[in-house]
Amino acid sequence: MLIKRKSIEKEESSRPATRKPKFAPVTLSELDGVRYLHFGTEWVQGAMRLRKPDWPELEYAQQMMAWMLWHEAPSHIAQLGLGTGALTKFSYKSFPQAQVTAVELNPSVISICYSMFKLPENDGRLNVLEMDAMDYVTNPDHHGTLDALQVDLYDATARGPVLDTAEFYQACAACLNDDGIMTVNLFGDHPSYAKNLKAMKFAFPQVVSLPEVHDGNVVAIAFKTRRNIDVAALADRAAHIVAETKLPAKSWLKGLKAALA
């Protein structure tokens, strides 16, 4: 099974607002109790285990939660690119004190998340927005408001993140508070990887990449303020995450140790 990145249409997101965008078809499949989201191809764009609808099934999605090593009680979490709503649902359930925002350009993805992936309706804490991610991060009203920002934006052919410029990542950094952390799903064996890392390192003082998973997925962690990453000191926090959520936080520490070696 090919595991590829969450997708929105690069060409469509850049078209004038007066033209109605066209998106790749949204399709589904199921295997061994897991429902998968596709965009008209065999590539998996997201997944949900039917018996655990709030669990982030794919390993890279679990790694996208690695900011939890530093934030125990975030007040506002945002996701750019909804996919199957895995990160949004998990954040909404795991942090009942937090505001959770998801930004998705494709209305069909939002609709199918409600009908087939058990995404809760908007309420006082959850806000799913149909809009371009660039518009969200460049809105001054959102600057300085986020503890965690999760970015998973790819075109339908998985050639690289849709938004990958230094200007985009600067806008992402602006949305974070001083202790904020961004995680980004990248494609490690593609030329877009080096381009995105370079743009992130221009916008953020510190960027660390976890080991590659699936068919090339690499999660990068970007810190708004440089931190002294003491892997040993994070062991207790990782153990707490494992006990409370079952996320493989101890493996995140191994990845951080390897990246910092």
PDB file of C-alpha atoms in Angstrom:
ATOM      1  CA  MET A   1       0.000   0.000   0.000  1.00  0.00           C
ATOM      2  CA  LEU A   2       1.342   3.404  -0.910  1.00  0.00           C
ATOM      3  CA  ILE A   3       1.206   5.921   1.909  1.00  0.00           C
ATOM      4  CA  LYS A   4       1.332   9.407   0.517  1.00  0.00           C
ATOM      5  CA  ARG A   5       0.748  12.849   1.890  1.00  0.00           C
ATOM      6  CA  LYS A   6      -2.477  14.779   2.538  1.00  0.00           C
ATOM      7  CA  SER A   7      -3.522  16.692  -0.541  1.00  0.00           C
ATOM      8  CA  ILE A   8      -5.063  19.895  -1.742  1.00  0.00           C
ATOM      9  CA  GLU A   9      -4.729  21.295  -5.227  1.00  0.00           C
ATOM     10  CA  LYS A  10      -1.782  23.641  -5.704  1.00  0.00           C
ATOM     11  CA  GLU A  11      -3.029  25.036  -8.975  1.00  0.00           C
ATOM     12  CA  GLU A  12      -6.536  25.600  -7.692  1.00  0.00           C
ATOM     13  CA  SER A  13      -5.455  27.338  -4.502  1.00  0.00           C
ATOM     14  CA  SER A  14      -3.577  29.919  -6.555  1.00  0.00           C
ATOM     15  CA  ARG A  15      -6.410  30.714  -8.944  1.00  0.00           C
ATOM     16  CA  PRO A  16      -8.375  33.944  -8.628  1.00  0.00           C
ATOM     17  CA  ALA A  17     -11.226  33.777  -6.132  1.00  0.00           C
ATOM     18  CA  THR A  18     -13.723  34.501  -8.891  1.00  0.00           C
ATOM     19  CA  ARG A  19     -13.110  31.073 -10.454  1.00  0.00           C
ATOM     20  CA  LYS A  20     -14.611  28.014  -8.834  1.00  0.00           C
ATOM     21  CA  PRO A  21     -11.807  25.550  -8.047  1.00  0.00           C
ATOM     22  CA  LYS A  22     -11.871  21.978  -9.297  1.00  0.00           C
ATOM     23  CA  PHE A  23     -10.518  19.249  -7.060  1.00  0.00           C
ATOM     24  CA  ALA A  24      -9.435  15.663  -7.548  1.00  0.00           C
ATOM     25  CA  PRO A  25     -12.280  13.214  -6.799  1.00  0.00           C
ATOM     26  CA  VAL A  26     -12.627  12.090  -3.192  1.00  0.00           C
ATOM     27  CA  THR A  27     -12.816   8.302  -2.935  1.00  0.00           C
ATOM     28  CA  LEU A  28     -12.753   5.717  -0.134  1.00  0.00           C
ATOM     29  CA  SER A  29     -11.544   2.195   0.485  1.00  0.00           C
ATOM     30  CA  GLU A  30     -11.555  -0.172   3.477  1.00  0.00           C
ATOM     31  CA  LEU A  31      -9.184  -2.957   4.494  1.00  0.00           C
ATOM     32  CA  ASP A  32      -8.862  -4.903   7.749  1.00  0.00           C
ATOM     33  CA  GLY A  33     -11.043  -2.516   9.710  1.00  0.00           C
ATOM     34  CA  VAL A  34      -9.369   0.663   8.434  1.00  0.00           C
ATOM     35  CA  ARG A  35     -11.089   3.204   6.190  1.00  0.00           C
ATOM     36  CA  TYR A  36      -8.840   5.133   3.808  1.00  0.00           C
ATOM     37  CA  LEU A  37      -9.246   8.435   1.992  1.00  0.00           C
ATOM     38  CA  HIS A  38      -8.018   8.758  -1.605  1.00  0.00           C
ATOM     39  CA  PHE A  39      -8.067  11.399  -4.306  1.00  0.00           C
ATOM     40  CA  GLY A  40      -8.912   9.268  -7.308  1.00  0.00           C
ATOM     41  CA  THR A  41      -5.734   7.151  -7.029  1.00  0.00           C
ATOM     42  CA  GLU A  42      -4.458   4.255  -4.905  1.00  0.00           C
ATOM     43  CA  TRP A  43      -2.434   6.682  -2.769  1.00  0.00           C
ATOM     44  CA  VAL A  44      -3.638   6.889   0.804  1.00  0.00           C
ATOM     45  CA  GLN A  45      -4.362  10.461   1.916  1.00  0.00           C
ATOM     46  CA  GLY A  46      -5.548   9.577   5.409  1.00  0.00           C
ATOM     47  CA  ALA A  47      -6.903   6.703   7.456  1.00  0.00           C
ATOM     48  CA  MET A  48      -9.274   5.881  10.309  1.00  0.00           C
ATOM     49  CA  ARG A  49      -9.563   2.619  12.216  1.00  0.00           C
ATOM     50  CA  LEU A  50     -13.297   2.040  12.449  1.00  0.00           C
ATOM     51  CA  ARG A  51     -13.137   0.835  16.050  1.00  0.00           C
ATOM     52  CA  LYS A  52     -10.893   3.775  17.092  1.00  0.00           C
ATOM     53  CA  PRO A  53     -12.159   6.802  15.119  1.00  0.00           C
ATOM     54  CA  ASP A  54     -10.251   9.365  17.196  1.00  0.00           C
ATOM     55  CA  TRP A  55      -6.898   7.586  16.906  1.00  0.00           C
ATOM     56  CA  PRO A  56      -4.268   8.811  14.385  1.00  0.00           C
ATOM     57  CA  GLU A  57      -3.801   5.520  12.532  1.00  0.00           C
ATOM     58  CA  LEU A  58      -0.802   6.377  10.344  1.00  0.00           C
ATOM     59  CA  GLU A  59       2.636   6.587  11.949  1.00  0.00           C
ATOM     60  CA  TYR A  60       3.529   9.943  10.419  1.00  0.00           C
ATOM     61  CA  ALA A  61       0.272  11.399  11.812  1.00  0.00           C
ATOM     62  CA  GLN A  62       1.303  10.177  15.256  1.00  0.00           C
ATOM     63  CA  GLN A  63       4.673  11.901  14.815  1.00  0.00           C
ATOM     64  CA  MET A  64       2.859  15.133  13.943  1.00  0.00           C
ATOM     65  CA  MET A  65       1.818  15.203  17.609  1.00  0.00           C
ATOM     66  CA  ALA A  66       5.457  15.308  18.774  1.00  0.00           C
ATOM     67  CA  TRP A  67       4.979  18.900  19.961  1.00  0.00           C
ATOM     68  CA  MET A  68       3.274  17.282  22.972  1.00  0.00           C
ATOM     69  CA  LEU A  69       6.743  16.606  24.388  1.00  0.00           C
ATOM     70  CA  TRP A  70       6.956  20.315  25.232  1.00  0.00           C
ATOM     71  CA  HIS A  71       3.303  21.372  25.549  1.00  0.00           C
ATOM     72  CA  GLU A  72       1.249  19.599  28.198  1.00  0.00           C
ATOM     73  CA  ALA A  73      -1.778  21.907  28.167  1.00  0.00           C
ATOM     74  CA  PRO A  74      -2.032  23.880  24.897  1.00  0.00           C
ATOM     75  CA  SER A  75      -4.709  26.527  24.624  1.00  0.00           C
ATOM     76  CA  HIS A  76      -4.962  26.632  20.800  1.00  0.00           C
ATOM     77  CA  ILE A  77      -4.003  23.978  18.239  1.00  0.00           C
ATOM     78  CA  ALA A  78      -4.369  24.457  14.469  1.00  0.00           C
ATOM     79  CA  GLN A  79      -4.189  22.023  11.554  1.00  0.00           C
ATOM     80  CA  LEU A  80      -3.573  23.116   7.952  1.00  0.00           C
ATOM     81  CA  GLY A  81      -4.990  20.402   5.693  1.00  0.00           C
ATOM     82  CA  LEU A  82      -7.796  18.326   7.180  1.00  0.00           C
ATOM     83  CA  GLY A  83      -7.272  14.902   5.582  1.00  0.00           C
ATOM     84  CA  THR A  84      -9.481  12.436   7.452  1.00  0.00           C
ATOM     85  CA  GLY A  85      -9.530  14.768  10.455  1.00  0.00           C
ATOM     86  CA  ALA A  86      -7.220  12.427  12.387  1.00  0.00           C
ATOM     87  CA  LEU A  87      -5.084  15.112  14.016  1.00  0.00           C
ATOM     88  CA  THR A  88      -8.037  17.413  14.538  1.00  0.00           C
ATOM     89  CA  LYS A  89     -10.120  14.715  16.246  1.00  0.00           C
ATOM     90  CA  PHE A  90      -7.250  13.511  18.393  1.00  0.00           C
ATOM     91  CA  SER A  91      -6.383  17.049  19.512  1.00  0.00           C
ATOM     92  CA  TYR A  92     -10.037  17.839  20.215  1.00  0.00           C
ATOM     93  CA  LYS A  93     -10.457  14.725  22.368  1.00  0.00           C
ATOM     94  CA  SER A  94      -7.075  14.791  24.120  1.00  0.00           C
ATOM     95  CA  PHE A  95      -7.043  18.479  25.118  1.00  0.00           C
ATOM     96  CA  PRO A  96     -10.530  19.409  26.350  1.00  0.00           C
ATOM     97  CA  GLN A  97      -9.286  22.822  27.466  1.00  0.00           C
ATOM     98  CA  ALA A  98      -7.961  23.758  24.020  1.00  0.00           C
ATOM     99  CA  GLN A  99      -9.382  25.548  21.017  1.00  0.00           C
ATOM    100  CA  VAL A 100      -8.871  23.400  17.911  1.00  0.00           C
ATOM    101  CA  THR A 101      -8.902  24.912  14.408  1.00  0.00           C
ATOM    102  CA  ALA A 102      -8.673  23.041  11.098  1.00  0.00           C
ATOM    103  CA  VAL A 103      -8.221  24.723   7.716  1.00  0.00           C
ATOM    104  CA  GLU A 104      -9.204  22.900   4.507  1.00  0.00           C
ATOM    105  CA  LEU A 105      -9.698  24.278   1.004  1.00  0.00           C
ATOM    106  CA  ASN A 106     -11.687  21.402  -0.483  1.00  0.00           C
ATOM    107  CA  PRO A 107     -15.347  21.388   0.670  1.00  0.00           C
ATOM    108  CA  SER A 108     -15.730  17.734  -0.350  1.00  0.00           C
ATOM    109  CA  VAL A 109     -13.001  16.739   2.105  1.00  0.00           C
ATOM    110  CA  ILE A 110     -14.818  18.549   4.899  1.00  0.00           C
ATOM    111  CA  SER A 111     -18.121  16.918   3.969  1.00  0.00           C
ATOM    112  CA  ILE A 112     -16.697  13.413   3.835  1.00  0.00           C
ATOM    113  CA  CYS A 113     -14.947  13.904   7.176  1.00  0.00           C
ATOM    114  CA  TYR A 114     -18.335  14.582   8.731  1.00  0.00           C
ATOM    115  CA  SER A 115     -20.123  11.721   6.962  1.00  0.00           C
ATOM    116  CA  MET A 116     -17.461   8.982   6.880  1.00  0.00           C
ATOM    117  CA  PHE A 117     -14.696   9.865   9.358  1.00  0.00           C
ATOM    118  CA  LYS A 118     -16.697  10.912  12.426  1.00  0.00           C
ATOM    119  CA  LEU A 119     -15.475  14.501  12.579  1.00  0.00           C
ATOM    120  CA  PRO A 120     -17.490  16.349  15.262  1.00  0.00           C
ATOM    121  CA  GLU A 121     -19.514  19.389  14.299  1.00  0.00           C
ATOM    122  CA  ASN A 122     -18.137  22.836  15.087  1.00  0.00           C
ATOM    123  CA  ASP A 123     -18.794  24.013  18.614  1.00  0.00           C
ATOM    124  CA  GLY A 124     -17.304  26.404  21.141  1.00  0.00           C
ATOM    125  CA  ARG A 125     -13.900  24.665  20.923  1.00  0.00           C
ATOM    126  CA  LEU A 126     -13.760  23.187  17.425  1.00  0.00           C
ATOM    127  CA  ASN A 127     -13.687  25.339  14.301  1.00  0.00           C
ATOM    128  CA  VAL A 128     -13.268  23.740  10.848  1.00  0.00           C
ATOM    129  CA  LEU A 129     -12.728  26.454   8.240  1.00  0.00           C
ATOM    130  CA  GLU A 130     -13.143  26.141   4.475  1.00  0.00           C
ATOM    131  CA  MET A 131     -10.374  28.427   3.282  1.00  0.00           C
ATOM    132  CA  ASP A 132      -6.884  28.612   1.819  1.00  0.00           C
ATOM    133  CA  ALA A 133      -4.159  27.893   4.380  1.00  0.00           C
ATOM    134  CA  MET A 134      -2.136  30.873   3.165  1.00  0.00           C
ATOM    135  CA  ASP A 135      -5.047  33.181   3.874  1.00  0.00           C
ATOM    136  CA  TYR A 136      -5.283  31.792   7.378  1.00  0.00           C
ATOM    137  CA  VAL A 137      -1.631  32.225   8.323  1.00  0.00           C
ATOM    138  CA  THR A 138      -1.335  35.702   6.791  1.00  0.00           C
ATOM    139  CA  ASN A 139      -4.366  37.019   8.695  1.00  0.00           C
ATOM    140  CA  PRO A 140      -3.024  39.285  11.477  1.00  0.00           C
ATOM    141  CA  ASP A 141      -5.903  38.209  13.713  1.00  0.00           C
ATOM    142  CA  HIS A 142      -4.272  34.775  13.988  1.00  0.00           C
ATOM    143  CA  HIS A 143      -0.756  35.953  14.754  1.00  0.00           C
ATOM    144  CA  GLY A 144       0.621  34.986  18.140  1.00  0.00           C
ATOM    145  CA  THR A 145      -2.400  32.794  18.939  1.00  0.00           C
ATOM    146  CA  LEU A 146      -1.174  29.204  18.548  1.00  0.00           C
ATOM    147  CA  ASP A 147       0.711  26.830  20.813  1.00  0.00           C
ATOM    148  CA  ALA A 148       0.903  24.161  18.099  1.00  0.00           C
ATOM    149  CA  LEU A 149       0.540  24.286  14.320  1.00  0.00           C
ATOM    150  CA  GLN A 150       0.353  21.068  12.269  1.00  0.00           C
ATOM    151  CA  VAL A 151       0.959  21.488   8.539  1.00  0.00           C
ATOM    152  CA  ASP A 152       0.057  18.727   6.066  1.00  0.00           C
ATOM    153  CA  LEU A 153      -0.484  20.299   2.641  1.00  0.00           C
ATOM    154  CA  TYR A 154       0.235  18.402  -0.575  1.00  0.00           C
ATOM    155  CA  ASP A 155      -0.948  18.514  -4.161  1.00  0.00           C
ATOM    156  CA  ALA A 156      -2.810  15.564  -5.665  1.00  0.00           C
ATOM    157  CA  THR A 157       0.342  14.040  -7.177  1.00  0.00           C
ATOM    158  CA  ALA A 158       2.372  14.298  -3.936  1.00  0.00           C
ATOM    159  CA  ARG A 159       5.145  16.230  -5.658  1.00  0.00           C
ATOM    160  CA  GLY A 160       5.792  18.291  -2.552  1.00  0.00           C
ATOM    161  CA  PRO A 161       3.989  20.568  -0.117  1.00  0.00           C
ATOM    162  CA  VAL A 162       1.594  22.994  -1.773  1.00  0.00           C
ATOM    163  CA  LEU A 163       2.886  25.907   0.278  1.00  0.00           C
ATOM    164  CA  ASP A 164       6.652  25.740   0.637  1.00  0.00           C
ATOM    165  CA  THR A 165       8.115  29.234   0.510  1.00  0.00           C
ATOM    166  CA  ALA A 166      10.006  31.115   3.182  1.00  0.00           C
ATOM    167  CA  GLU A 167       7.140  33.633   3.182  1.00  0.00           C
ATOM    168  CA  PHE A 168       4.634  30.889   4.009  1.00  0.00           C
ATOM    169  CA  TYR A 169       6.728  29.521   6.856  1.00  0.00           C
ATOM    170  CA  GLN A 170       7.344  33.031   8.164  1.00  0.00           C
ATOM    171  CA  ALA A 171       3.579  33.490   8.289  1.00  0.00           C
ATOM    172  CA  CYS A 172       3.275  30.162  10.116  1.00  0.00           C
ATOM    173  CA  ALA A 173       5.868  31.332  12.634  1.00  0.00           C
ATOM    174  CA  ALA A 174       3.935  34.565  13.094  1.00  0.00           C
ATOM    175  CA  CYS A 175       0.835  32.571  14.065  1.00  0.00           C
ATOM    176  CA  LEU A 176       2.700  30.849  16.909  1.00  0.00           C
ATOM    177  CA  ASN A 177       3.189  32.351  20.340  1.00  0.00           C
ATOM    178  CA  ASP A 178       6.740  32.646  21.657  1.00  0.00           C
ATOM    179  CA  ASP A 179       6.771  29.029  22.889  1.00  0.00           C
ATOM    180  CA  GLY A 180       4.909  27.704  19.857  1.00  0.00           C
ATOM    181  CA  ILE A 181       5.914  24.657  17.819  1.00  0.00           C
ATOM    182  CA  MET A 182       5.108  23.700  14.237  1.00  0.00           C
ATOM    183  CA  THR A 183       5.176  20.157  12.837  1.00  0.00           C
ATOM    184  CA  VAL A 184       5.228  19.619   9.064  1.00  0.00           C
ATOM    185  CA  ASN A 185       4.747  16.491   6.986  1.00  0.00           C
ATOM    186  CA  LEU A 186       7.473  16.359   4.324  1.00  0.00           C
ATOM    187  CA  PHE A 187       8.542  13.898   1.637  1.00  0.00           C
ATOM    188  CA  GLY A 188      12.089  12.873   2.499  1.00  0.00           C
ATOM    189  CA  ASP A 189      13.109  11.263  -0.796  1.00  0.00           C
ATOM    190  CA  HIS A 190      11.937  14.120  -3.004  1.00  0.00           C
ATOM    191  CA  PRO A 191      13.688  17.394  -4.003  1.00  0.00           C
ATOM    192  CA  SER A 192      10.945  19.290  -2.167  1.00  0.00           C
ATOM    193  CA  TYR A 193      12.410  18.094   1.140  1.00  0.00           C
ATOM    194  CA  ALA A 194      15.575  20.197   0.959  1.00  0.00           C
ATOM    195  CA  LYS A 195      13.616  23.171  -0.367  1.00  0.00           C
ATOM    196  CA  ASN A 196      11.167  23.072   2.521  1.00  0.00           C
ATOM    197  CA  LEU A 197      13.837  22.581   5.153  1.00  0.00           C
ATOM    198  CA  LYS A 198      15.737  25.574   3.788  1.00  0.00           C
ATOM    199  CA  ALA A 199      12.577  27.710   3.866  1.00  0.00           C
ATOM    200  CA  MET A 200      11.736  26.567   7.408  1.00  0.00           C
ATOM    201  CA  LYS A 201      15.232  27.271   8.668  1.00  0.00           C
ATOM    202  CA  PHE A 202      14.949  30.772   7.224  1.00  0.00           C
ATOM    203  CA  ALA A 203      11.717  31.361   9.150  1.00  0.00           C
ATOM    204  CA  PHE A 204      12.502  29.462  12.380  1.00  0.00           C
ATOM    205  CA  PRO A 205      15.632  29.511  14.556  1.00  0.00           C
ATOM    206  CA  GLN A 206      15.537  25.748  15.110  1.00  0.00           C
ATOM    207  CA  VAL A 207      14.275  22.842  12.973  1.00  0.00           C
ATOM    208  CA  VAL A 208      14.696  19.121  13.685  1.00  0.00           C
ATOM    209  CA  SER A 209      13.537  16.208  11.496  1.00  0.00           C
ATOM    210  CA  LEU A 210      12.355  12.858  12.844  1.00  0.00           C
ATOM    211  CA  PRO A 211      13.305   9.629  11.032  1.00  0.00           C
ATOM    212  CA  GLU A 212      11.521   8.729   7.804  1.00  0.00           C
ATOM    213  CA  VAL A 213       8.418   6.525   7.976  1.00  0.00           C
ATOM    214  CA  HIS A 214       6.045   4.958   5.399  1.00  0.00           C
ATOM    215  CA  ASP A 215       7.000   5.664   1.781  1.00  0.00           C
ATOM    216  CA  GLY A 216       9.146   8.682   2.532  1.00  0.00           C
ATOM    217  CA  ASN A 217       7.163  10.716   5.068  1.00  0.00           C
ATOM    218  CA  VAL A 218       9.415  12.833   7.285  1.00  0.00           C
ATOM    219  CA  VAL A 219       8.021  15.032  10.054  1.00  0.00           C
ATOM    220  CA  ALA A 220       9.952  18.215  10.745  1.00  0.00           C
ATOM    221  CA  ILE A 221       9.609  20.054  14.061  1.00  0.00           C
ATOM    222  CA  ALA A 222      10.143  23.824  14.011  1.00  0.00           C
ATOM    223  CA  PHE A 223      10.465  25.899  17.178  1.00  0.00           C
ATOM    224  CA  LYS A 224       9.449  29.556  17.352  1.00  0.00           C
ATOM    225  CA  THR A 225      12.089  30.045  20.061  1.00  0.00           C
ATOM    226  CA  ARG A 226      15.289  28.005  20.126  1.00  0.00           C
ATOM    227  CA  ARG A 227      15.290  25.308  22.817  1.00  0.00           C
ATOM    228  CA  ASN A 228      17.936  23.238  24.513  1.00  0.00           C
ATOM    229  CA  ILE A 229      16.599  19.805  23.529  1.00  0.00           C
ATOM    230  CA  ASP A 230      17.657  17.495  26.343  1.00  0.00           C
ATOM    231  CA  VAL A 231      16.415  14.076  25.266  1.00  0.00           C
ATOM    232  CA  ALA A 232      17.060  12.497  28.665  1.00  0.00           C
ATOM    233  CA  ALA A 233      15.129  15.248  30.429  1.00  0.00           C
ATOM    234  CA  LEU A 234      12.124  14.575  28.171  1.00  0.00           C
ATOM    235  CA  ALA A 235      11.908  10.902  29.169  1.00  0.00           C
ATOM    236  CA  ASP A 236       9.364  11.444  31.947  1.00  0.00           C
ATOM    237  CA  ARG A 237       7.162  13.507  29.667  1.00  0.00           C
ATOM    238  CA  ALA A 238       7.368  10.855  26.943  1.00  0.00           C
ATOM    239  CA  ALA A 239       6.413   8.143  29.420  1.00  0.00           C
ATOM    240  CA  HIS A 240       3.417  10.219  30.518  1.00  0.00           C
ATOM    241  CA  ILE A 241       2.292  10.653  26.903  1.00  0.00           C
ATOM    242  CA  VAL A 242       2.513   6.903  26.320  1.00  0.00           C
ATOM    243  CA  ALA A 243       0.547   6.147  29.478  1.00  0.00           C
ATOM    244  CA  GLU A 244      -2.160   8.725  28.794  1.00  0.00           C
ATOM    245  CA  THR A 245      -2.595   8.492  25.026  1.00  0.00           C
ATOM    246  CA  LYS A 246      -0.741   5.359  23.773  1.00  0.00           C
ATOM    247  CA  LEU A 247       1.164   7.524  21.282  1.00  0.00           C
ATOM    248  CA  PRO A 248       4.726   6.198  20.697  1.00  0.00           C
ATOM    249  CA  ALA A 249       6.445   9.158  22.324  1.00  0.00           C
ATOM    250  CA  LYS A 250       9.476   7.115  23.384  1.00  0.00           C
ATOM    251  CA  SER A 251      10.258   6.455  19.728  1.00  0.00           C
ATOM    252  CA  TRP A 252      10.094  10.212  19.130  1.00  0.00           C
ATOM    253  CA  LEU A 253      12.893  10.619  21.662  1.00  0.00           C
ATOM    254  CA  LYS A 254      14.982   8.023  19.847  1.00  0.00           C
ATOM    255  CA  GLY A 255      14.420   9.951  16.641  1.00  0.00           C
ATOM    256  CA  LEU A 256      15.379  13.246  18.267  1.00  0.00           C
ATOM    257  CA  LYS A 257      18.525  11.690  19.701  1.00  0.00           C
ATOM    258  CA  ALA A 258      19.521  10.411  16.274  1.00  0.00           C
ATOM    259  CA  ALA A 259      18.774  13.749  14.640  1.00  0.00           C
ATOM    260  CA  LEU A 260      20.802  15.693  17.191  1.00  0.00           C
ATOM    261  CA  ALA A 261      23.777  13.320  17.211  1.00  0.00           C
TER     262      ALA A 261
END
